[in-house]
PDB file of C-alpha atoms in Angstrom:
ATOM      1  CA  GLY C  41     122.520  94.959  93.037  1.00 52.00           C
ATOM      2  CA  SER C  42     125.179  97.698  93.139  1.00 58.00           C
ATOM      3  CA  ILE C  43     125.931 100.857  91.346  1.00 59.00           C
ATOM      4  CA  VAL C  44     129.322 101.460  89.979  1.00 60.00           C
ATOM      5  CA  ILE C  45     130.733 104.947  88.997  1.00 58.00           C
ATOM      6  CA  SER C  46     133.890 105.059  87.121  1.00 58.00           C
ATOM      7  CA  LEU C  47     135.988 107.736  85.259  1.00 58.00           C
ATOM      8  CA  ALA C  48     135.365 108.132  81.542  1.00 52.00           C
ATOM      9  CA  GLN C  49     138.055 107.145  79.117  1.00 59.00           C
ATOM     10  CA  ASP C  50     136.828 109.291  76.280  1.00 57.00           C
ATOM     11  CA  SER C  51     137.041 112.993  76.859  1.00 53.00           C
ATOM     12  CA  ASN C  52     134.292 113.801  74.246  1.00 58.00           C
ATOM     13  CA  GLU C  53     131.650 112.239  76.590  1.00 57.00           C
ATOM     14  CA  GLY C  54     130.874 113.112  80.198  1.00 56.00           C
ATOM     15  CA  ASN C  55     133.298 112.842  83.046  1.00 62.00           C
ATOM     16  CA  ALA C  56     131.829 109.815  84.564  1.00 61.00           C
ATOM     17  CA  ILE C  57     130.115 106.567  83.493  1.00 61.00           C
ATOM     18  CA  LEU C  58     127.273 105.168  85.626  1.00 60.00           C
ATOM     19  CA  SER C  59     126.574 101.528  85.427  1.00 63.00           C
ATOM     20  CA  THR C  60     124.747  98.944  87.387  1.00 66.00           C
ATOM     21  CA  ARG C  61     125.914  95.418  88.263  1.00 67.00           C
ATOM     22  CA  ILE C  62     124.034  92.643  90.045  1.00 70.00           C
ATOM     23  CA  ALA C  63     125.860  90.706  92.655  1.00 67.00           C
ATOM     24  CA  VAL C  64     124.999  87.905  94.987  1.00 69.00           C
ATOM     25  CA  PRO C  65     126.772  87.789  98.413  1.00 68.00           C
ATOM     26  CA  ILE C  66     127.950  84.255  99.328  1.00 67.00           C
ATOM     27  CA  LEU C  67     128.290  83.545 102.997  1.00 67.00           C
ATOM     28  CA  ALA C  68     130.847  80.952 103.841  1.00 66.00           C
ATOM     29  CA  ARG C  69     131.824  79.637 107.188  1.00 63.00           C
ATOM     30  CA  ALA C  70     134.903  77.788 108.099  1.00 62.00           C
ATOM     31  CA  SER C  71     134.510  74.200 109.264  1.00 64.00           C
ATOM     32  CA  ASP C  72     136.773  74.939 112.275  1.00 59.00           C
ATOM     33  CA  THR C  73     134.731  74.268 115.403  1.00 56.00           C
ATOM     34  CA  GLN C  74     136.589  77.006 117.279  1.00 64.00           C
ATOM     35  CA  VAL C  75     134.875  79.727 115.163  1.00 64.00           C
ATOM     36  CA  LEU C  76     131.494  80.049 116.797  1.00 70.00           C
ATOM     37  CA  PRO C  77     128.815  82.701 116.342  1.00 72.00           C
ATOM     38  CA  SER C  78     128.432  85.109 119.228  1.00 81.00           C
ATOM     39  CA  GLY C  79     126.252  87.989 119.761  1.00 87.00           C
ATOM     40  CA  ARG C  80     123.669  89.512 122.087  1.00 90.00           C
ATOM     41  CA  LEU C  81     120.074  90.474 122.045  1.00 92.00           C
ATOM     42  CA  LEU C  82     119.962  94.211 122.383  1.00 94.00           C
ATOM     43  CA  ASP C  83     116.257  94.892 122.476  1.00 94.00           C
ATOM     44  CA  PHE C  84     112.840  93.312 122.449  1.00 95.00           C
ATOM     45  CA  ARG C  85     110.063  95.890 122.345  1.00 95.00           C
ATOM     46  CA  LEU C  86     107.221  97.417 120.562  1.00 93.00           C
ATOM     47  CA  PRO C  87     108.356  99.740 117.696  1.00 91.00           C
ATOM     48  CA  SER C  88     106.830 102.726 119.567  1.00 88.00           C
ATOM     49  CA  GLY C  89     109.082 101.964 122.598  1.00 87.00           C
ATOM     50  CA  GLY C  90     106.241 101.832 125.081  1.00 87.00           C
ATOM     51  CA  ARG C  91     104.322  98.917 126.563  1.00 89.00           C
ATOM     52  CA  ILE C  92     100.893 100.037 125.150  1.00 87.00           C
ATOM     53  CA  SER C  93      99.618  99.545 121.619  1.00 86.00           C
ATOM     54  CA  LEU C  94      96.630 101.456 120.348  1.00 83.00           C
ATOM     55  CA  HIS C  95      96.394  99.644 117.020  1.00 81.00           C
ATOM     56  CA  VAL C  96      96.305  96.172 115.576  1.00 83.00           C
ATOM     57  CA  PRO C  97      97.923  94.133 114.054  1.00 87.00           C
ATOM     58  CA  LEU C  98     100.629  94.280 116.839  1.00 90.00           C
ATOM     59  CA  GLU C  99     104.205  94.691 115.795  1.00 92.00           C
ATOM     60  CA  VAL C 100     107.231  93.780 117.688  1.00 94.00           C
ATOM     61  CA  ALA C 101     110.839  94.735 117.206  1.00 95.00           C
ATOM     62  CA  VAL C 102     113.844  92.512 117.845  1.00 95.00           C
ATOM     63  CA  THR C 103     117.385  94.008 117.710  1.00 95.00           C
ATOM     64  CA  TYR C 104     120.374  91.635 117.618  1.00 94.00           C
ATOM     65  CA  GLU C 105     124.114  92.475 117.562  1.00 94.00           C
ATOM     66  CA  ASN C 106     126.538  90.023 115.954  1.00 91.00           C
ATOM     67  CA  THR C 107     129.937  90.251 117.781  1.00 89.00           C
ATOM     68  CA  ALA C 108     131.566  87.373 116.012  1.00 84.00           C
ATOM     69  CA  PHE C 109     133.913  87.289 113.084  1.00 82.00           C
ATOM     70  CA  VAL C 110     131.355  85.105 111.199  1.00 82.00           C
ATOM     71  CA  HIS C 111     127.862  85.700 110.129  1.00 82.00           C
ATOM     72  CA  SER C 112     125.084  84.567 112.479  1.00 85.00           C
ATOM     73  CA  SER C 113     122.085  82.630 111.354  1.00 87.00           C
ATOM     74  CA  ILE C 114     119.448  83.376 113.965  1.00 90.00           C
ATOM     75  CA  THR C 115     116.435  81.155 114.476  1.00 93.00           C
ATOM     76  CA  GLY C 116     113.674  81.132 117.096  1.00 94.00           C
ATOM     77  CA  ASN C 117     110.058  82.063 117.930  1.00 96.00           C
ATOM     78  CA  ILE C 118     107.860  84.653 119.616  1.00 96.00           C
ATOM     79  CA  SER C 119     104.965  83.205 121.496  1.00 96.00           C
ATOM     80  CA  ILE C 120     101.919  85.424 122.453  1.00 94.00           C
ATOM     81  CA  ARG C 121      99.949  84.363 125.460  1.00 95.00           C
ATOM     82  CA  ASN C 122      96.817  86.108 126.827  1.00 92.00           C
ATOM     83  CA  LEU C 123      95.961  87.087 130.470  1.00 91.00           C
ATOM     84  CA  TRP C 124      95.121  83.566 131.424  1.00 92.00           C
ATOM     85  CA  GLY C 125      98.303  82.024 129.876  1.00 91.00           C
ATOM     86  CA  ASN C 126      96.827  80.596 126.836  1.00 93.00           C
ATOM     87  CA  GLU C 127      98.968  80.723 123.748  1.00 94.00           C
ATOM     88  CA  ILE C 128      97.228  82.864 121.040  1.00 92.00           C
ATOM     89  CA  GLU C 129      99.896  82.638 118.427  1.00 93.00           C
ATOM     90  CA  GLU C 130     103.387  81.708 117.752  1.00 94.00           C
ATOM     91  CA  ILE C 131     105.659  83.467 115.241  1.00 94.00           C
ATOM     92  CA  GLU C 132     108.590  81.621 113.761  1.00 94.00           C
ATOM     93  CA  ILE C 133     111.825  83.368 113.220  1.00 91.00           C
ATOM     94  CA  GLY C 134     113.663  81.464 110.615  1.00 86.00           C
ATOM     95  CA  LYS C 135     117.137  82.062 109.171  1.00 86.00           C
ATOM     96  CA  TRP C 136     117.648  85.675 110.083  1.00 87.00           C
ATOM     97  CA  LEU C 137     121.136  86.515 108.817  1.00 87.00           C
ATOM     98  CA  ILE C 138     123.334  89.010 110.559  1.00 88.00           C
ATOM     99  CA  LEU C 139     126.710  89.846 109.167  1.00 87.00           C
ATOM    100  CA  PRO C 140     129.839  90.086 111.378  1.00 87.00           C
ATOM    101  CA  GLY C 141     130.154  93.220 113.532  1.00 88.00           C
ATOM    102  CA  SER C 142     126.640  94.476 112.735  1.00 91.00           C
ATOM    103  CA  THR C 143     123.474  95.159 114.499  1.00 93.00           C
ATOM    104  CA  ARG C 144     120.096  94.329 112.837  1.00 93.00           C
ATOM    105  CA  THR C 145     116.527  95.052 113.831  1.00 94.00           C
ATOM    106  CA  ALA C 146     113.594  93.003 112.419  1.00 93.00           C
ATOM    107  CA  ILE C 147     109.936  93.783 112.890  1.00 93.00           C
ATOM    108  CA  PHE C 148     107.454  90.773 113.279  1.00 93.00           C
ATOM    109  CA  THR C 149     103.762  91.159 113.091  1.00 92.00           C
ATOM    110  CA  VAL C 150     101.189  89.294 115.029  1.00 89.00           C
ATOM    111  CA  ARG C 151      98.456  88.012 112.672  1.00 84.00           C
ATOM    112  CA  ASP C 152      95.625  87.853 115.132  1.00 81.00           C
ATOM    113  CA  LYS C 153      93.598  91.117 114.844  1.00 77.00           C
ATOM    114  CA  ASN C 154      91.261  90.488 117.660  1.00 81.00           C
ATOM    115  CA  LEU C 155      93.512  91.437 120.491  1.00 85.00           C
ATOM    116  CA  PHE C 156      92.392  93.522 123.532  1.00 86.00           C
ATOM    117  CA  GLY C 157      93.974  93.707 126.972  1.00 89.00           C
ATOM    118  CA  ARG C 158      97.137  92.384 128.467  1.00 93.00           C
ATOM    119  CA  TYR C 159      99.456  89.902 126.646  1.00 93.00           C
ATOM    120  CA  GLN C 160     102.808  88.241 127.448  1.00 96.00           C
ATOM    121  CA  LEU C 161     105.320  87.940 124.609  1.00 95.00           C
ATOM    122  CA  ASN C 162     107.969  85.290 125.030  1.00 97.00           C
ATOM    123  CA  LEU C 163     111.080  85.524 122.677  1.00 96.00           C
ATOM    124  CA  ASN C 164     113.354  82.509 122.276  1.00 96.00           C
ATOM    125  CA  LEU C 165     116.413  83.067 120.051  1.00 93.00           C
ATOM    126  CA  ASP C 166     119.151  80.535 118.984  1.00 91.00           C
ATOM    127  CA  ASP C 167     122.275  82.021 117.285  1.00 82.00           C
ATOM    128  CA  GLY C 168     123.766  78.657 116.481  1.00 78.00           C
ATOM    129  CA  SER C 169     126.187  78.751 119.429  1.00 77.00           C
ATOM    130  CA  GLY C 170     124.054  76.258 121.456  1.00 78.00           C
ATOM    131  CA  SER C 171     122.703  78.696 123.889  1.00 82.00           C
ATOM    132  CA  ILE C 172     119.071  79.979 123.874  1.00 89.00           C
ATOM    133  CA  VAL C 173     118.344  83.638 124.692  1.00 91.00           C
ATOM    134  CA  ARG C 174     115.015  84.253 126.325  1.00 95.00           C
ATOM    135  CA  ARG C 175     113.369  87.428 126.861  1.00 95.00           C
ATOM    136  CA  ASP C 176     109.644  88.346 128.052  1.00 96.00           C
ATOM    137  CA  LEU C 177     107.612  91.361 127.294  1.00 95.00           C
ATOM    138  CA  ALA C 178     104.303  92.372 128.800  1.00 95.00           C
ATOM    139  CA  VAL C 179     102.128  94.616 126.605  1.00 94.00           C
ATOM    140  CA  TRP C 180      98.752  96.105 126.797  1.00 92.00           C
ATOM    141  CA  ILE C 181      96.694  96.348 123.544  1.00 89.00           C
ATOM    142  CA  PHE C 182      93.900  98.836 123.319  1.00 85.00           C
ATOM    143  CA  PRO C 183      92.877  99.324 119.724  1.00 78.00           C
ATOM    144  CA  TRP C 184      91.191 102.736 119.177  1.00 67.00           C
ATOM    145  CA  PRO C 185      88.008 101.480 117.585  1.00 66.00           C
ATOM    146  CA  SER C 186      87.392  99.284 120.675  1.00 64.00           C
ATOM    147  CA  LEU C 187      88.121 102.184 122.913  1.00 63.00           C
ATOM    148  CA  VAL C 188      85.591 104.336 120.967  1.00 69.00           C
ATOM    149  CA  VAL C 189      82.906 101.601 121.410  1.00 72.00           C
ATOM    150  CA  ILE C 190      83.683 101.100 125.099  1.00 74.00           C
ATOM    151  CA  SER C 191      83.744 104.787 125.807  1.00 77.00           C
ATOM    152  CA  ALA C 192      80.497 105.350 123.925  1.00 77.00           C
ATOM    153  CA  THR C 193      78.802 102.515 125.887  1.00 85.00           C
ATOM    154  CA  ILE C 194      79.989 103.931 129.219  1.00 87.00           C
ATOM    155  CA  LEU C 195      78.703 107.408 128.225  1.00 85.00           C
ATOM    156  CA  VAL C 196      75.331 106.031 127.224  1.00 85.00           C
ATOM    157  CA  ALA C 197      75.089 104.114 130.439  1.00 87.00           C
ATOM    158  CA  ALA C 198      76.014 107.120 132.492  1.00 86.00           C
ATOM    159  CA  LEU C 199      73.646 109.462 130.818  1.00 85.00           C
ATOM    160  CA  SER C 200      70.835 106.830 131.133  1.00 86.00           C
ATOM    161  CA  ALA C 201      71.510 106.516 134.804  1.00 85.00           C
ATOM    162  CA  LEU C 202      71.371 110.355 135.193  1.00 85.00           C
ATOM    163  CA  ALA C 203      68.260 110.650 133.191  1.00 83.00           C
ATOM    164  CA  LEU C 204      66.672 107.751 135.213  1.00 84.00           C
ATOM    165  CA  GLY C 205      67.828 109.336 138.512  1.00 81.00           C
ATOM    166  CA  SER C 206      66.286 112.802 137.615  1.00 80.00           C
ATOM    167  CA  LEU C 207      63.085 111.154 136.426  1.00 76.00           C
ATOM    168  CA  ARG C 208      62.764 109.347 139.776  1.00 78.00           C
ATOM    169  CA  LYS C 209      63.527 112.455 141.772  1.00 76.00           C
ATOM    170  CA  SER C 210      60.772 114.442 139.655  1.00 74.00           C
ATOM    171  CA  ARG C 211      58.261 111.749 140.470  1.00 73.00           C
ATOM    172  CA  GLN C 212      59.105 111.851 144.103  1.00 73.00           C
ATOM    173  CA  ILE C 213      58.591 115.650 144.237  1.00 72.00           C
ATOM    174  CA  ARG C 214      55.236 115.394 142.390  1.00 71.00           C
ATOM    175  CA  GLN C 215      54.048 112.909 144.897  1.00 69.00           C
ATOM    176  CA  LEU C 216      54.710 115.276 147.796  1.00 63.00           C
TER     177      LEU C 216
END
């Protein structure tokens, strides 16, 4: 919707009238084949900007700039592959509209919550001009609950090894 502010005609009331109106944008494209969408992929990254995520579900940010004089209708997918190259999940990007001369960022969420380790994310975008834009991103996922469990396990194992070592040493001293 939109908010319209206009000057009041009646001086007995306030100086401005506030009203709301609902509008629907209509995106039209000429049938001329010379008018092709064009743009460029600006960024494919984690929202934090790094390559390491400490939480799941994993979120991925895609930023696209439309440099054409017509709107772009972006489609594509993001495939997530584990360390061994097996595809874990595929996220469909369908009908992502970007107005002329604008830049838009979308956040896509990986549904799989059992991620741990290194993953390869492959982005394929089609802006309707016939060319496919491909970008790859390698990320490490270490959810903090898993890190706590692993750290606790290592700590217990280390303390057990120290206790066992000191117990053996005390037995050797007693035998002498």
